[in-house]
Amino acid sequence: MTAKSPHAKLRIGIIGSGGIAGAHIQAYKQMEDVEIVGVADIVPGRAAEFNARHELKGAQAFDDHRELLRMDLDGVSICTPNVAHYETTIDALRAGKQVLLEKPMSVTLEQSIEMVNTAKETGNMLTIGFQPRYDPNMKKMNEIIQSGL
């Protein structure tokens, strides 16, 4: 996530191992310069199961995202339930990590503002994973709109 990484590969952690985390893993696995080194989930044992299911050999499993954030990481994907986006993002930014956050950004405008301010204060990247423009349905709708139908 940063061009200044001293690693041969970008070292990425994933916070939250629910359904959307699987989509992140599939995308990361297509990138030769990315290595998933850790996964955290608050449900005991769930991160380890996720690592095994996705064949993340060597990736560590944690029951607390703060333990994951102590690792030498270039960035994290935050794939938690919406109500946990705020805390995990603030913690990750303050731990010096670059953050790819699933949508929605947070559950309140105030939280979102604080998250952006924390990214600015720390100098770390905060980006929201909202790319429906690549969805086949969205492409088709765009095509119809552009055609004037």
PDB file of C-alpha atoms in Angstrom:
ATOM      1  CA  MET A   1       0.000   0.000   0.000  1.00  0.00           C
ATOM      2  CA  THR A   2       3.017   2.187   0.190  1.00  0.00           C
ATOM      3  CA  ALA A   3       5.781   2.437  -2.388  1.00  0.00           C
ATOM      4  CA  LYS A   4       8.296   2.778   0.454  1.00  0.00           C
ATOM      5  CA  SER A   5       7.777  -0.764   1.743  1.00  0.00           C
ATOM      6  CA  PRO A   6      11.099  -2.428   2.577  1.00  0.00           C
ATOM      7  CA  HIS A   7       9.519  -5.855   2.013  1.00  0.00           C
ATOM      8  CA  ALA A   8       9.698  -7.936  -1.130  1.00  0.00           C
ATOM      9  CA  LYS A   9       5.921  -8.172  -0.900  1.00  0.00           C
ATOM     10  CA  LEU A  10       3.323  -5.926   0.714  1.00  0.00           C
ATOM     11  CA  ARG A  11       2.413  -7.417   4.070  1.00  0.00           C
ATOM     12  CA  ILE A  12      -1.344  -7.187   4.590  1.00  0.00           C
ATOM     13  CA  GLY A  13      -3.533  -8.023   7.562  1.00  0.00           C
ATOM     14  CA  ILE A  14      -7.273  -8.565   7.489  1.00  0.00           C
ATOM     15  CA  ILE A  15      -9.534  -7.492  10.342  1.00  0.00           C
ATOM     16  CA  GLY A  16     -12.812  -9.390  10.289  1.00  0.00           C
ATOM     17  CA  SER A  17     -13.131 -12.775   8.601  1.00  0.00           C
ATOM     18  CA  GLY A  18     -16.769 -12.754   7.501  1.00  0.00           C
ATOM     19  CA  GLY A  19     -18.136 -12.994   3.982  1.00  0.00           C
ATOM     20  CA  ILE A  20     -16.607  -9.864   2.456  1.00  0.00           C
ATOM     21  CA  ALA A  21     -13.146 -10.842   3.717  1.00  0.00           C
ATOM     22  CA  GLY A  22     -13.322 -13.783   1.310  1.00  0.00           C
ATOM     23  CA  ALA A  23     -13.659 -11.349  -1.592  1.00  0.00           C
ATOM     24  CA  HIS A  24     -10.627  -9.425  -0.328  1.00  0.00           C
ATOM     25  CA  ILE A  25      -8.616 -12.657  -0.123  1.00  0.00           C
ATOM     26  CA  GLN A  26      -9.535 -13.640  -3.663  1.00  0.00           C
ATOM     27  CA  ALA A  27      -8.387 -10.240  -4.951  1.00  0.00           C
ATOM     28  CA  TYR A  28      -5.180 -10.289  -2.911  1.00  0.00           C
ATOM     29  CA  LYS A  29      -4.334 -13.810  -4.109  1.00  0.00           C
ATOM     30  CA  GLN A  30      -4.254 -12.483  -7.674  1.00  0.00           C
ATOM     31  CA  MET A  31      -1.540  -9.984  -6.729  1.00  0.00           C
ATOM     32  CA  GLU A  32       1.950 -11.445  -6.818  1.00  0.00           C
ATOM     33  CA  ASP A  33       3.343  -8.617  -4.692  1.00  0.00           C
ATOM     34  CA  VAL A  34       0.963  -9.128  -1.734  1.00  0.00           C
ATOM     35  CA  GLU A  35       1.238 -11.503   1.202  1.00  0.00           C
ATOM     36  CA  ILE A  36      -1.518 -11.968   3.796  1.00  0.00           C
ATOM     37  CA  VAL A  37       0.376 -12.308   7.068  1.00  0.00           C
ATOM     38  CA  GLY A  38      -2.405 -12.129   9.646  1.00  0.00           C
ATOM     39  CA  VAL A  39      -6.157 -12.228  10.191  1.00  0.00           C
ATOM     40  CA  ALA A  40      -8.097 -11.076  13.247  1.00  0.00           C
ATOM     41  CA  ASP A  41     -11.676 -11.805  14.260  1.00  0.00           C
ATOM     42  CA  ILE A  42     -13.358 -11.302  17.637  1.00  0.00           C
ATOM     43  CA  VAL A  43     -14.993 -14.751  17.483  1.00  0.00           C
ATOM     44  CA  PRO A  44     -12.461 -17.156  19.008  1.00  0.00           C
ATOM     45  CA  GLY A  45     -11.077 -19.559  16.434  1.00  0.00           C
ATOM     46  CA  ARG A  46     -12.768 -17.898  13.464  1.00  0.00           C
ATOM     47  CA  ALA A  47      -9.597 -16.264  12.100  1.00  0.00           C
ATOM     48  CA  ALA A  48      -7.732 -19.588  12.257  1.00  0.00           C
ATOM     49  CA  GLU A  49     -10.600 -21.309  10.417  1.00  0.00           C
ATOM     50  CA  PHE A  50     -10.546 -18.552   7.801  1.00  0.00           C
ATOM     51  CA  ASN A  51      -6.789 -18.967   7.306  1.00  0.00           C
ATOM     52  CA  ALA A  52      -7.185 -22.726   6.858  1.00  0.00           C
ATOM     53  CA  ARG A  53     -10.179 -22.412   4.511  1.00  0.00           C
ATOM     54  CA  HIS A  54      -8.323 -19.949   2.275  1.00  0.00           C
ATOM     55  CA  GLU A  55      -5.001 -21.788   2.531  1.00  0.00           C
ATOM     56  CA  LEU A  56      -3.191 -18.812   4.034  1.00  0.00           C
ATOM     57  CA  LYS A  57      -0.098 -20.747   5.014  1.00  0.00           C
ATOM     58  CA  GLY A  58       1.985 -18.854   7.526  1.00  0.00           C
ATOM     59  CA  ALA A  59      -0.688 -16.242   8.269  1.00  0.00           C
ATOM     60  CA  GLN A  60      -1.193 -15.707  11.982  1.00  0.00           C
ATOM     61  CA  ALA A  61      -4.659 -15.738  13.554  1.00  0.00           C
ATOM     62  CA  PHE A  62      -5.799 -13.361  16.298  1.00  0.00           C
ATOM     63  CA  ASP A  63      -8.934 -12.899  18.407  1.00  0.00           C
ATOM     64  CA  ASP A  64      -8.156  -9.189  18.904  1.00  0.00           C
ATOM     65  CA  HIS A  65      -7.384  -6.779  16.067  1.00  0.00           C
ATOM     66  CA  ARG A  66      -4.960  -4.843  18.267  1.00  0.00           C
ATOM     67  CA  GLU A  67      -2.679  -7.903  18.382  1.00  0.00           C
ATOM     68  CA  LEU A  68      -2.678  -8.019  14.583  1.00  0.00           C
ATOM     69  CA  LEU A  69      -1.832  -4.307  14.461  1.00  0.00           C
ATOM     70  CA  ARG A  70       1.369  -4.963  16.425  1.00  0.00           C
ATOM     71  CA  MET A  71       2.700  -6.902  13.425  1.00  0.00           C
ATOM     72  CA  ASP A  72       4.978  -5.386  10.812  1.00  0.00           C
ATOM     73  CA  LEU A  73       2.277  -4.651   8.216  1.00  0.00           C
ATOM     74  CA  ASP A  74       2.100  -2.363   5.213  1.00  0.00           C
ATOM     75  CA  GLY A  75      -1.675  -2.164   5.501  1.00  0.00           C
ATOM     76  CA  VAL A  76      -4.932  -3.741   6.566  1.00  0.00           C
ATOM     77  CA  SER A  77      -8.261  -4.536   5.003  1.00  0.00           C
ATOM     78  CA  ILE A  78     -11.056  -3.880   7.484  1.00  0.00           C
ATOM     79  CA  CYS A  79     -13.911  -6.288   6.814  1.00  0.00           C
ATOM     80  CA  THR A  80     -15.766  -6.083  10.118  1.00  0.00           C
ATOM     81  CA  PRO A  81     -19.479  -5.470  10.664  1.00  0.00           C
ATOM     82  CA  ASN A  82     -20.346  -1.803  10.072  1.00  0.00           C
ATOM     83  CA  VAL A  83     -20.561  -0.945  13.785  1.00  0.00           C
ATOM     84  CA  ALA A  84     -16.915  -1.962  14.239  1.00  0.00           C
ATOM     85  CA  HIS A  85     -15.508   0.105  11.353  1.00  0.00           C
ATOM     86  CA  TYR A  86     -14.835   3.158  13.495  1.00  0.00           C
ATOM     87  CA  GLU A  87     -12.824   1.548  16.301  1.00  0.00           C
ATOM     88  CA  THR A  88     -10.779  -0.756  14.088  1.00  0.00           C
ATOM     89  CA  THR A  89      -9.984   2.026  11.611  1.00  0.00           C
ATOM     90  CA  ILE A  90      -8.905   4.494  14.293  1.00  0.00           C
ATOM     91  CA  ASP A  91      -6.774   1.803  15.932  1.00  0.00           C
ATOM     92  CA  ALA A  92      -5.174   0.844  12.598  1.00  0.00           C
ATOM     93  CA  LEU A  93      -4.403   4.421  11.609  1.00  0.00           C
ATOM     94  CA  ARG A  94      -2.903   5.181  15.015  1.00  0.00           C
ATOM     95  CA  ALA A  95      -0.828   1.997  14.730  1.00  0.00           C
ATOM     96  CA  GLY A  96       0.701   3.415  11.562  1.00  0.00           C
ATOM     97  CA  LYS A  97      -1.127   1.205   9.079  1.00  0.00           C
ATOM     98  CA  GLN A  98      -2.567   2.083   5.670  1.00  0.00           C
ATOM     99  CA  VAL A  99      -6.280   1.193   5.636  1.00  0.00           C
ATOM    100  CA  LEU A 100      -8.652  -0.218   3.034  1.00  0.00           C
ATOM    101  CA  LEU A 101     -12.062  -0.041   4.714  1.00  0.00           C
ATOM    102  CA  GLU A 102     -15.187  -1.777   3.511  1.00  0.00           C
ATOM    103  CA  LYS A 103     -18.269   0.333   2.929  1.00  0.00           C
ATOM    104  CA  PRO A 104     -20.066   1.987   4.571  1.00  0.00           C
ATOM    105  CA  MET A 105     -17.335   4.086   6.130  1.00  0.00           C
ATOM    106  CA  SER A 106     -19.050   4.251   9.531  1.00  0.00           C
ATOM    107  CA  VAL A 107     -22.469   4.430  11.119  1.00  0.00           C
ATOM    108  CA  THR A 108     -22.370   8.163  11.887  1.00  0.00           C
ATOM    109  CA  LEU A 109     -21.103  11.247  10.125  1.00  0.00           C
ATOM    110  CA  GLU A 110     -19.161  12.242  13.258  1.00  0.00           C
ATOM    111  CA  GLN A 111     -17.265   8.950  13.218  1.00  0.00           C
ATOM    112  CA  SER A 112     -16.422   9.357   9.538  1.00  0.00           C
ATOM    113  CA  ILE A 113     -15.114  12.873  10.123  1.00  0.00           C
ATOM    114  CA  GLU A 114     -12.929  11.674  12.976  1.00  0.00           C
ATOM    115  CA  MET A 115     -11.613   8.817  10.842  1.00  0.00           C
ATOM    116  CA  VAL A 116     -10.628  11.209   8.044  1.00  0.00           C
ATOM    117  CA  ASN A 117      -9.030  13.601  10.539  1.00  0.00           C
ATOM    118  CA  THR A 118      -7.075  10.731  12.116  1.00  0.00           C
ATOM    119  CA  ALA A 119      -5.805   9.677   8.681  1.00  0.00           C
ATOM    120  CA  LYS A 120      -4.655  13.247   8.034  1.00  0.00           C
ATOM    121  CA  GLU A 121      -3.038  13.544  11.477  1.00  0.00           C
ATOM    122  CA  THR A 122      -1.170  10.252  11.149  1.00  0.00           C
ATOM    123  CA  GLY A 123      -0.299  10.646   7.483  1.00  0.00           C
ATOM    124  CA  ASN A 124      -1.729   7.207   6.737  1.00  0.00           C
ATOM    125  CA  MET A 125      -3.982   6.343   3.838  1.00  0.00           C
ATOM    126  CA  LEU A 126      -7.671   5.662   4.416  1.00  0.00           C
ATOM    127  CA  THR A 127      -9.645   4.462   1.426  1.00  0.00           C
ATOM    128  CA  ILE A 128     -13.168   3.078   1.265  1.00  0.00           C
ATOM    129  CA  GLY A 129     -13.840  -0.029  -0.825  1.00  0.00           C
ATOM    130  CA  PHE A 130     -16.769   1.185  -2.876  1.00  0.00           C
ATOM    131  CA  GLN A 131     -16.300   0.059  -6.451  1.00  0.00           C
ATOM    132  CA  PRO A 132     -19.743  -0.851  -7.803  1.00  0.00           C
ATOM    133  CA  ARG A 133     -18.770   0.660 -11.149  1.00  0.00           C
ATOM    134  CA  TYR A 134     -17.087  -2.669 -11.971  1.00  0.00           C
ATOM    135  CA  ASP A 135     -20.157  -4.748 -11.186  1.00  0.00           C
ATOM    136  CA  PRO A 136     -21.716  -6.236 -14.369  1.00  0.00           C
ATOM    137  CA  ASN A 137     -25.153  -4.883 -13.391  1.00  0.00           C
ATOM    138  CA  MET A 138     -23.747  -1.397 -12.922  1.00  0.00           C
ATOM    139  CA  LYS A 139     -21.958  -1.585 -16.269  1.00  0.00           C
ATOM    140  CA  LYS A 140     -25.212  -2.587 -17.973  1.00  0.00           C
ATOM    141  CA  MET A 141     -27.156   0.228 -16.280  1.00  0.00           C
ATOM    142  CA  ASN A 142     -24.491   2.700 -17.371  1.00  0.00           C
ATOM    143  CA  GLU A 143     -24.693   1.393 -20.925  1.00  0.00           C
ATOM    144  CA  ILE A 144     -28.498   1.837 -20.963  1.00  0.00           C
ATOM    145  CA  ILE A 145     -28.261   5.349 -19.526  1.00  0.00           C
ATOM    146  CA  GLN A 146     -25.584   6.372 -22.018  1.00  0.00           C
ATOM    147  CA  SER A 147     -27.638   5.009 -24.916  1.00  0.00           C
ATOM    148  CA  GLY A 148     -30.538   7.311 -24.080  1.00  0.00           C
ATOM    149  CA  LEU A 149     -33.055   4.503 -23.631  1.00  0.00           C
TER     150      LEU A 149
END
